[in-house]
PDB file of C-alpha atoms and ligand atoms in Angstrom:
ATOM      1  CA  MET A 494       4.066  12.428 -24.208  1.00 88.00           C
ATOM      2  CA  ASP A 495       4.901  13.853 -20.781  1.00 95.00           C
ATOM      3  CA  ALA A 496       8.368  13.652 -19.276  1.00 95.00           C
ATOM      4  CA  ARG A 497       7.351  14.933 -15.812  1.00 98.00           C
ATOM      5  CA  PRO A 498       7.772  12.494 -12.894  1.00 98.00           C
ATOM      6  CA  ILE A 499       5.049  10.385 -11.307  1.00 98.00           C
ATOM      7  CA  GLY A 500       4.518  11.232  -7.610  1.00 98.00           C
ATOM      8  CA  VAL A 501       3.988   8.398  -5.151  1.00 99.00           C
ATOM      9  CA  PHE A 502       3.356   8.635  -1.408  1.00 98.00           C
ATOM     10  CA  ASP A 503       2.676   6.504   1.629  1.00 98.00           C
ATOM     11  CA  SER A 504       2.755   7.044   5.379  1.00 98.00           C
ATOM     12  CA  GLY A 505       6.211   5.465   5.351  1.00 98.00           C
ATOM     13  CA  ILE A 506       8.114   2.690   3.606  1.00 98.00           C
ATOM     14  CA  GLY A 507       5.101   0.540   2.681  1.00 98.00           C
ATOM     15  CA  GLY A 508       4.568   2.225  -0.676  1.00 98.00           C
ATOM     16  CA  ILE A 509       8.061   1.197  -1.743  1.00 98.00           C
ATOM     17  CA  SER A 510       6.489  -2.246  -2.334  1.00 97.00           C
ATOM     18  CA  VAL A 511       4.152  -0.621  -4.887  1.00 98.00           C
ATOM     19  CA  LEU A 512       6.950   1.434  -6.383  1.00 98.00           C
ATOM     20  CA  ARG A 513       8.776  -1.796  -7.171  1.00 97.00           C
ATOM     21  CA  ASN A 514       5.863  -3.030  -9.315  1.00 97.00           C
ATOM     22  CA  MET A 515       5.426   0.350 -11.019  1.00 98.00           C
ATOM     23  CA  MET A 516       9.112   0.661 -11.894  1.00 97.00           C
ATOM     24  CA  ARG A 517       9.076  -2.830 -13.351  1.00 96.00           C
ATOM     25  CA  LEU A 518       6.027  -2.108 -15.484  1.00 97.00           C
ATOM     26  CA  LEU A 519       7.070   1.397 -16.480  1.00 98.00           C
ATOM     27  CA  PRO A 520      10.843   1.303 -16.576  1.00 97.00           C
ATOM     28  CA  ASN A 521      11.186   4.538 -18.556  1.00 98.00           C
ATOM     29  CA  GLU A 522       9.186   6.659 -16.121  1.00 98.00           C
ATOM     30  CA  ARG A 523      10.751   8.866 -13.432  1.00 98.00           C
ATOM     31  CA  PHE A 524       9.174   8.452  -9.975  1.00 98.00           C
ATOM     32  CA  ILE A 525       9.355  10.659  -6.913  1.00 98.00           C
ATOM     33  CA  TYR A 526       8.524   8.719  -3.764  1.00 98.00           C
ATOM     34  CA  PHE A 527       7.586  10.475  -0.537  1.00 98.00           C
ATOM     35  CA  GLY A 528       7.394   8.520   2.689  1.00 98.00           C
ATOM     36  CA  ASP A 529       5.800  10.484   5.505  1.00 98.00           C
ATOM     37  CA  ASN A 530       7.664   8.371   8.098  1.00 98.00           C
ATOM     38  CA  LYS A 531       7.640  11.212  10.601  1.00 98.00           C
ATOM     39  CA  ASN A 532       3.860  11.001  10.866  1.00 98.00           C
ATOM     40  CA  ALA A 533       3.488   7.203  10.540  1.00 98.00           C
ATOM     41  CA  PRO A 534       1.431   5.299  11.280  1.00 98.00           C
ATOM     42  CA  TYR A 535      -1.629   6.756   9.532  1.00 98.00           C
ATOM     43  CA  GLY A 536      -3.713   3.693  10.267  1.00 98.00           C
ATOM     44  CA  THR A 537      -4.463   4.615  13.888  1.00 97.00           C
ATOM     45  CA  LYS A 538      -5.300   8.244  13.117  1.00 98.00           C
ATOM     46  CA  THR A 539      -8.719   9.814  12.465  1.00 98.00           C
ATOM     47  CA  GLU A 540     -10.115  10.305   8.944  1.00 97.00           C
ATOM     48  CA  GLU A 541      -9.647  14.074   9.259  1.00 98.00           C
ATOM     49  CA  GLU A 542      -5.983  13.715  10.346  1.00 98.00           C
ATOM     50  CA  ILE A 543      -5.249  11.329   7.473  1.00 98.00           C
ATOM     51  CA  LEU A 544      -6.940  13.671   5.004  1.00 98.00           C
ATOM     52  CA  GLU A 545      -4.847  16.674   6.203  1.00 98.00           C
ATOM     53  CA  LEU A 546      -1.579  14.686   6.050  1.00 98.00           C
ATOM     54  CA  SER A 547      -2.480  13.326   2.586  1.00 98.00           C
ATOM     55  CA  LYS A 548      -3.168  16.788   1.263  1.00 98.00           C
ATOM     56  CA  ARG A 549       0.290  17.902   2.412  1.00 98.00           C
ATOM     57  CA  ASP A 550       1.910  14.819   0.877  1.00 98.00           C
ATOM     58  CA  VAL A 551       0.287  15.481  -2.497  1.00 98.00           C
ATOM     59  CA  GLN A 552       1.195  19.155  -2.412  1.00 98.00           C
ATOM     60  CA  LEU A 553       4.846  18.238  -1.878  1.00 98.00           C
ATOM     61  CA  LEU A 554       4.716  16.010  -4.976  1.00 98.00           C
ATOM     62  CA  LEU A 555       2.884  18.605  -7.057  1.00 98.00           C
ATOM     63  CA  ASP A 556       5.533  21.167  -6.071  1.00 98.00           C
ATOM     64  CA  LYS A 557       8.021  18.752  -7.667  1.00 98.00           C
ATOM     65  CA  SER A 558       5.942  18.814 -10.909  1.00 98.00           C
ATOM     66  CA  ALA A 559       4.295  15.431 -10.535  1.00 98.00           C
ATOM     67  CA  LYS A 560       2.103  14.638 -13.589  1.00 98.00           C
ATOM     68  CA  ALA A 561       0.072  12.078 -11.645  1.00 98.00           C
ATOM     69  CA  VAL A 562      -0.087  10.920  -8.032  1.00 98.00           C
ATOM     70  CA  VAL A 563      -0.237   7.329  -6.787  1.00 99.00           C
ATOM     71  CA  ILE A 564      -1.524   6.928  -3.228  1.00 98.00           C
ATOM     72  CA  ALA A 565       0.517   3.836  -2.384  1.00 98.00           C
ATOM     73  CA  CYS A 566      -1.384   3.415   0.832  1.00 98.00           C
ATOM     74  CA  ASN A 567      -4.800   1.816   1.418  1.00 98.00           C
ATOM     75  CA  THR A 568      -5.370   3.944   4.535  1.00 98.00           C
ATOM     76  CA  ALA A 569      -4.776   7.297   2.851  1.00 98.00           C
ATOM     77  CA  THR A 570      -6.795   6.222  -0.167  1.00 98.00           C
ATOM     78  CA  SER A 571      -9.883   5.531   2.003  1.00 97.00           C
ATOM     79  CA  SER A 572      -9.679   8.948   3.657  1.00 97.00           C
ATOM     80  CA  ALA A 573      -8.414  11.183   0.912  1.00 98.00           C
ATOM     81  CA  ALA A 574      -8.731   9.809  -2.654  1.00 98.00           C
ATOM     82  CA  GLU A 575     -12.221  11.128  -3.268  1.00 97.00           C
ATOM     83  CA  TYR A 576     -11.384  14.592  -2.004  1.00 98.00           C
ATOM     84  CA  LEU A 577      -8.154  14.752  -3.984  1.00 98.00           C
ATOM     85  CA  ARG A 578      -9.903  13.625  -7.196  1.00 98.00           C
ATOM     86  CA  GLN A 579     -12.496  16.337  -6.742  1.00 98.00           C
ATOM     87  CA  THR A 580     -10.019  19.161  -6.102  1.00 98.00           C
ATOM     88  CA  LEU A 581      -7.037  18.358  -8.362  1.00 98.00           C
ATOM     89  CA  SER A 582      -6.671  18.069 -12.105  1.00 96.00           C
ATOM     90  CA  VAL A 583      -3.789  15.517 -12.138  1.00 98.00           C
ATOM     91  CA  PRO A 584      -4.765  11.822 -12.206  1.00 98.00           C
ATOM     92  CA  ILE A 585      -4.938  10.318  -8.719  1.00 98.00           C
ATOM     93  CA  ILE A 586      -4.448   6.542  -8.516  1.00 98.00           C
ATOM     94  CA  GLY A 587      -5.475   4.939  -5.246  1.00 98.00           C
ATOM     95  CA  MET A 588      -5.473   1.506  -3.632  1.00 98.00           C
ATOM     96  CA  GLU A 589      -7.955  -0.705  -1.857  1.00 96.00           C
ATOM     97  CA  PRO A 590      -7.564  -4.155  -0.219  1.00 98.00           C
ATOM     98  CA  ALA A 591      -7.565  -6.727  -3.073  1.00 98.00           C
ATOM     99  CA  LEU A 592     -10.673  -8.501  -1.766  1.00 98.00           C
ATOM    100  CA  LYS A 593     -12.220  -8.865  -5.220  1.00 97.00           C
ATOM    101  CA  PRO A 594      -9.470 -11.101  -6.732  1.00 96.00           C
ATOM    102  CA  ALA A 595      -9.109 -12.918  -3.400  1.00 97.00           C
ATOM    103  CA  SER A 596     -12.792 -13.719  -3.288  1.00 96.00           C
ATOM    104  CA  PHE A 597     -12.369 -15.898  -6.413  1.00 95.00           C
ATOM    105  CA  MET A 598      -9.820 -18.039  -4.543  1.00 94.00           C
ATOM    106  CA  ARG A 599     -12.284 -19.173  -1.990  1.00 94.00           C
ATOM    107  CA  LYS A 600     -12.961 -22.911  -1.616  1.00 94.00           C
ATOM    108  CA  ASP A 601     -14.733 -23.604   1.638  1.00 95.00           C
ATOM    109  CA  GLY A 602     -12.768 -21.434   4.078  1.00 95.00           C
ATOM    110  CA  LYS A 603     -12.533 -17.725   4.797  1.00 96.00           C
ATOM    111  CA  ILE A 604     -10.825 -14.821   3.106  1.00 97.00           C
ATOM    112  CA  GLY A 605      -8.879 -12.892   5.775  1.00 97.00           C
ATOM    113  CA  VAL A 606      -8.431  -9.162   5.100  1.00 98.00           C
ATOM    114  CA  LEU A 607      -5.458  -7.737   6.983  1.00 98.00           C
ATOM    115  CA  ALA A 608      -5.522  -3.939   7.135  1.00 98.00           C
ATOM    116  CA  THR A 609      -5.126  -0.972   9.451  1.00 98.00           C
ATOM    117  CA  PRO A 610      -7.899  -0.007  11.864  1.00 98.00           C
ATOM    118  CA  ALA A 611      -8.562   3.145   9.845  1.00 98.00           C
ATOM    119  CA  THR A 612      -8.946   1.284   6.533  1.00 98.00           C
ATOM    120  CA  LEU A 613     -11.377  -1.251   8.051  1.00 98.00           C
ATOM    121  CA  SER A 614     -13.536   1.458   9.698  1.00 97.00           C
ATOM    122  CA  GLN A 615     -14.061   3.466   6.500  1.00 95.00           C
ATOM    123  CA  LYS A 616     -17.183   3.578   4.345  1.00 94.00           C
ATOM    124  CA  LYS A 617     -15.060   2.612   1.301  1.00 95.00           C
ATOM    125  CA  PHE A 618     -14.195  -0.696   2.915  1.00 98.00           C
ATOM    126  CA  GLN A 619     -17.816  -1.331   4.010  1.00 97.00           C
ATOM    127  CA  ASN A 620     -18.845  -0.920   0.362  1.00 97.00           C
ATOM    128  CA  LEU A 621     -16.159  -3.369  -0.719  1.00 98.00           C
ATOM    129  CA  MET A 622     -17.366  -5.844   1.934  1.00 98.00           C
ATOM    130  CA  GLU A 623     -20.922  -5.559   0.683  1.00 98.00           C
ATOM    131  CA  ARG A 624     -19.820  -6.476  -2.858  1.00 98.00           C
ATOM    132  CA  TYR A 625     -17.149  -9.149  -2.291  1.00 98.00           C
ATOM    133  CA  GLY A 626     -17.065  -9.843   1.419  1.00 97.00           C
ATOM    134  CA  LYS A 627     -19.611 -12.628   1.866  1.00 96.00           C
ATOM    135  CA  HIS A 628     -16.864 -14.972   3.169  1.00 97.00           C
ATOM    136  CA  ALA A 629     -14.414 -12.346   4.299  1.00 98.00           C
ATOM    137  CA  LEU A 630     -13.078 -11.795   7.775  1.00 98.00           C
ATOM    138  CA  PRO A 631     -11.524  -8.365   8.423  1.00 98.00           C
ATOM    139  CA  ILE A 632      -8.539  -8.518  10.762  1.00 98.00           C
ATOM    140  CA  SER A 633      -7.343  -5.237  12.245  1.00 97.00           C
ATOM    141  CA  CYS A 634      -3.570  -5.240  12.453  1.00 97.00           C
ATOM    142  CA  ALA A 635      -2.537  -2.277  14.617  1.00 96.00           C
ATOM    143  CA  GLY A 636       1.170  -2.602  15.368  1.00 97.00           C
ATOM    144  CA  LEU A 637       2.098  -4.727  12.370  1.00 98.00           C
ATOM    145  CA  MET A 638       3.264  -1.987  10.020  1.00 98.00           C
ATOM    146  CA  GLU A 639       5.830  -0.898  12.607  1.00 98.00           C
ATOM    147  CA  PHE A 640       7.853  -4.016  11.898  1.00 98.00           C
ATOM    148  CA  ALA A 641       8.242  -3.014   8.280  1.00 97.00           C
ATOM    149  CA  GLU A 642       9.018   0.592   9.296  1.00 97.00           C
ATOM    150  CA  ARG A 643      11.853  -0.663  11.424  1.00 96.00           C
ATOM    151  CA  GLY A 644      13.133  -2.847   8.591  1.00 96.00           C
ATOM    152  CA  GLU A 645      12.315  -5.936  10.708  1.00 97.00           C
ATOM    153  CA  ILE A 646      10.824  -8.016   7.875  1.00 96.00           C
ATOM    154  CA  GLU A 647      11.643 -11.463   9.330  1.00 95.00           C
ATOM    155  CA  GLY A 648      12.581 -13.162  12.583  1.00 97.00           C
ATOM    156  CA  GLU A 649      11.054 -14.622  15.738  1.00 97.00           C
ATOM    157  CA  ARG A 650       9.595 -11.418  17.162  1.00 98.00           C
ATOM    158  CA  LEU A 651       7.654 -10.716  13.980  1.00 98.00           C
ATOM    159  CA  GLU A 652       6.431 -14.343  13.742  1.00 98.00           C
ATOM    160  CA  ALA A 653       5.353 -14.274  17.348  1.00 98.00           C
ATOM    161  CA  PHE A 654       3.424 -11.012  16.743  1.00 98.00           C
ATOM    162  CA  ILE A 655       1.646 -12.497  13.684  1.00 98.00           C
ATOM    163  CA  GLY A 656       0.905 -15.659  15.705  1.00 97.00           C
ATOM    164  CA  GLU A 657      -0.743 -13.546  18.467  1.00 97.00           C
ATOM    165  CA  LEU A 658      -2.701 -11.590  15.900  1.00 97.00           C
ATOM    166  CA  PHE A 659      -4.206 -14.796  14.502  1.00 95.00           C
ATOM    167  CA  ARG A 660      -4.711 -16.596  17.825  1.00 96.00           C
ATOM    168  CA  PRO A 661      -8.457 -15.623  18.032  1.00 96.00           C
ATOM    169  CA  TYR A 662      -8.901 -17.243  14.584  1.00 95.00           C
ATOM    170  CA  SER A 663      -7.007 -20.461  15.161  1.00 92.00           C
ATOM    171  CA  HIS A 664     -10.156 -22.538  14.524  1.00 94.00           C
ATOM    172  CA  ILE A 665     -10.666 -20.898  11.086  1.00 94.00           C
ATOM    173  CA  SER A 666      -9.218 -22.082   7.813  1.00 94.00           C
ATOM    174  CA  PHE A 667      -8.212 -19.304   5.431  1.00 95.00           C
ATOM    175  CA  ASP A 668      -8.197 -19.916   1.708  1.00 95.00           C
ATOM    176  CA  ALA A 669      -6.599 -16.540   1.070  1.00 96.00           C
ATOM    177  CA  LEU A 670      -5.266 -13.580   3.012  1.00 97.00           C
ATOM    178  CA  VAL A 671      -5.502 -10.114   1.564  1.00 98.00           C
ATOM    179  CA  LEU A 672      -2.540  -7.876   2.450  1.00 98.00           C
ATOM    180  CA  GLY A 673      -4.596  -4.687   2.672  1.00 98.00           C
ATOM    181  CA  CYS A 674      -1.754  -2.408   3.735  1.00 98.00           C
ATOM    182  CA  THR A 675       1.243  -1.833   1.560  1.00 98.00           C
ATOM    183  CA  HIS A 676       3.635  -2.330   4.455  1.00 98.00           C
ATOM    184  CA  TYR A 677       2.496  -5.934   4.920  1.00 98.00           C
ATOM    185  CA  VAL A 678       3.784  -6.905   1.457  1.00 97.00           C
ATOM    186  CA  PHE A 679       7.300  -6.731   2.928  1.00 97.00           C
ATOM    187  CA  LEU A 680       6.241  -9.163   5.696  1.00 97.00           C
ATOM    188  CA  LYS A 681       4.937 -11.744   3.218  1.00 95.00           C
ATOM    189  CA  ARG A 682       7.527 -14.395   4.053  1.00 95.00           C
ATOM    190  CA  ALA A 683       6.916 -14.195   7.779  1.00 96.00           C
ATOM    191  CA  ILE A 684       3.118 -14.248   7.287  1.00 96.00           C
ATOM    192  CA  ALA A 685       3.420 -17.297   5.004  1.00 95.00           C
ATOM    193  CA  LYS A 686       5.615 -19.042   7.536  1.00 94.00           C
ATOM    194  CA  VAL A 687       3.049 -18.571  10.362  1.00 94.00           C
ATOM    195  CA  LEU A 688      -0.077 -19.154   8.271  1.00 90.00           C
ATOM    196  CA  LYS A 689       0.845 -22.023   6.013  1.00 85.00           C
ATOM    197  CA  ASN A 690      -1.370 -22.883   3.033  1.00 75.00           C
ATOM    198  CA  ALA A 691      -3.114 -19.529   2.630  1.00 82.00           C
ATOM    199  CA  ASN A 692      -2.666 -17.621  -0.640  1.00 94.00           C
ATOM    200  CA  LEU A 693      -1.405 -14.120   0.009  1.00 97.00           C
ATOM    201  CA  VAL A 694      -2.945 -11.490  -2.244  1.00 98.00           C
ATOM    202  CA  ASP A 695      -1.988  -7.828  -2.598  1.00 97.00           C
ATOM    203  CA  GLY A 696      -3.079  -5.024  -4.876  1.00 97.00           C
ATOM    204  CA  ASN A 697       0.333  -3.839  -6.025  1.00 97.00           C
ATOM    205  CA  GLU A 698       0.371  -5.305  -9.509  1.00 97.00           C
ATOM    206  CA  GLY A 699      -3.170  -4.105 -10.126  1.00 97.00           C
ATOM    207  CA  THR A 700      -2.223  -0.584  -9.037  1.00 98.00           C
ATOM    208  CA  ALA A 701       0.786  -0.530 -11.379  1.00 98.00           C
ATOM    209  CA  ARG A 702      -1.457  -1.673 -14.271  1.00 98.00           C
ATOM    210  CA  GLN A 703      -4.069   0.950 -13.377  1.00 98.00           C
ATOM    211  CA  LEU A 704      -1.373   3.635 -13.448  1.00 98.00           C
ATOM    212  CA  LYS A 705      -0.199   2.472 -16.861  1.00 98.00           C
ATOM    213  CA  ASN A 706      -3.740   2.438 -18.204  1.00 98.00           C
ATOM    214  CA  VAL A 707      -4.534   5.938 -16.989  1.00 98.00           C
ATOM    215  CA  LEU A 708      -1.289   7.388 -18.383  1.00 98.00           C
ATOM    216  CA  THR A 709      -1.800   5.578 -21.702  1.00 98.00           C
ATOM    217  CA  GLN A 710      -5.363   6.801 -22.077  1.00 98.00           C
ATOM    218  CA  ARG A 711      -4.346  10.347 -21.396  1.00 97.00           C
ATOM    219  CA  GLU A 712      -1.255  10.119 -23.550  1.00 97.00           C
ATOM    220  CA  MET A 713       0.884  11.016 -20.603  1.00 98.00           C
ATOM    221  CA  LEU A 714       3.558   8.328 -20.753  1.00 98.00           C
ATOM    222  CA  THR A 715       7.127   9.578 -21.153  1.00 98.00           C
ATOM    223  CA  ASP A 716       9.239   9.051 -24.244  1.00 96.00           C
ATOM    224  CA  ALA A 717      12.469   9.086 -22.188  1.00 96.00           C
ATOM    225  CA  LEU A 718      14.858   6.192 -22.680  1.00 95.00           C
ATOM    226  CA  GLU A 719      15.629   5.744 -19.012  1.00 95.00           C
ATOM    227  CA  GLY A 720      13.637   6.048 -15.781  1.00 97.00           C
ATOM    228  CA  GLY A 721      14.396   5.913 -12.063  1.00 97.00           C
ATOM    229  CA  ALA A 722      13.225   6.942  -8.679  1.00 97.00           C
ATOM    230  CA  GLU A 723      14.046   9.737  -6.264  1.00 98.00           C
ATOM    231  CA  LEU A 724      13.241   8.839  -2.655  1.00 98.00           C
ATOM    232  CA  ILE A 725      12.267  11.367  -0.025  1.00 98.00           C
ATOM    233  CA  THR A 726      11.254  10.994   3.609  1.00 98.00           C
ATOM    234  CA  SER A 727       9.965  13.354   6.252  1.00 98.00           C
ATOM    235  CA  GLY A 728      11.714  11.170   8.848  1.00 98.00           C
ATOM    236  CA  ASP A 729      15.331  10.425   9.657  1.00 98.00           C
ATOM    237  CA  SER A 730      16.878  10.309   6.137  1.00 98.00           C
ATOM    238  CA  GLU A 731      20.132   8.819   7.348  1.00 98.00           C
ATOM    239  CA  ARG A 732      18.400   5.702   8.603  1.00 97.00           C
ATOM    240  CA  LEU A 733      15.432   5.556   6.249  1.00 98.00           C
ATOM    241  CA  LEU A 734      16.872   6.236   2.785  1.00 98.00           C
ATOM    242  CA  PRO A 735      19.224   3.176   2.922  1.00 97.00           C
ATOM    243  CA  LEU A 736      16.312   1.072   4.280  1.00 97.00           C
ATOM    244  CA  MET A 737      14.072   2.267   1.422  1.00 98.00           C
ATOM    245  CA  ARG A 738      16.783   1.468  -1.158  1.00 97.00           C
ATOM    246  CA  ARG A 739      17.343  -1.944   0.377  1.00 96.00           C
ATOM    247  CA  LEU A 740      13.591  -2.734   0.299  1.00 96.00           C
ATOM    248  CA  LEU A 741      13.262  -1.448  -3.255  1.00 96.00           C
ATOM    249  CA  ALA A 742      15.858  -4.077  -4.296  1.00 93.00           C
ATOM    250  CA  ALA A 743      14.899  -6.888  -1.875  1.00 83.00           C
ATOM    251  CA  GLU A 744      13.650 -10.346  -2.835  1.00 72.00           C
ATOM    252  CA  ILE A 745      10.304 -10.550  -1.072  1.00 67.00           C
ATOM    253  CA  GLU A 746       8.337 -13.113  -3.084  1.00 64.00           C
TER     254      GLU A 746
HETATM  255  N1  DGL B1476       0.846   1.547   4.243  1.00 92.22           N
HETATM  256  C1  DGL B1476      -0.434   1.979   4.731  1.00 92.22           C
HETATM  257  C2  DGL B1476      -1.555   1.226   4.062  1.00 92.22           C
HETATM  258  O1  DGL B1476      -1.385   0.728   2.924  1.00 92.22           O
HETATM  259  C3  DGL B1476      -0.705   2.063   6.165  1.00 92.22           C
HETATM  260  C4  DGL B1476       0.333   2.094   7.225  1.00 92.22           C
HETATM  261  C5  DGL B1476      -0.008   3.042   8.349  1.00 92.22           C
HETATM  262  O2  DGL B1476      -0.723   2.686   9.293  1.00 92.22           O
HETATM  263  O3  DGL B1476       0.493   4.169   8.250  1.00 92.22           O
HETATM  264  O4  DGL B1476      -2.647   1.151   4.551  1.00 92.22           O
END
């Protein structure tokens, strides 16, 4: 039994979508969430920059006695998970675009993989493509996460942006779309409105289950009767903390 908190970080508010799943699955655990909003986006930075920022994010969580760290960000996972696992003794849980489950949904169309430019350019994603990407089409979505960061999770401007993003693929039929960035989960409704008929798949539930498995195996679950989450940001707390709380409670399905 281990009553210390679970650390979670993302470049900004995207990881709050993962925190929702984790809090639902592990209601007795305490979570400390760090959003590095000041340095967002990570997805247009170099691998080295993302690694340096991720190291700092993790250190902040370890300084707050985190017993495990969840990288609630596909981009930071690609650049930093391996390094962090090699250098730290706490469990590190990462994320990758949910291409594997989405590949089973294919009928005769394509599987679109929406992710940041950094995620798509990494070796980790190339490996994933080799295994499950026979019918996948990676779609680089620079500029999309900013809508979620602003709290603009619906509306005409967002729908127009998504429409533009998919214009080059208007002749393609998508059986499923992988939301390969945790920010995009908050944009689900708008994406579904623009791209009717495609199944939207994200890795949040799988990540929450993975966290539970790892903590169970290592006998690190808490025996506390009540959990909760402390939210921290490197950005403008006055604007961002209410937004984070709102998104943590929002209906997004
Ligand atoms: N939320 C992050 C992810 O899952 C990326 C957003 C960013 O570009 O910072 O990939």
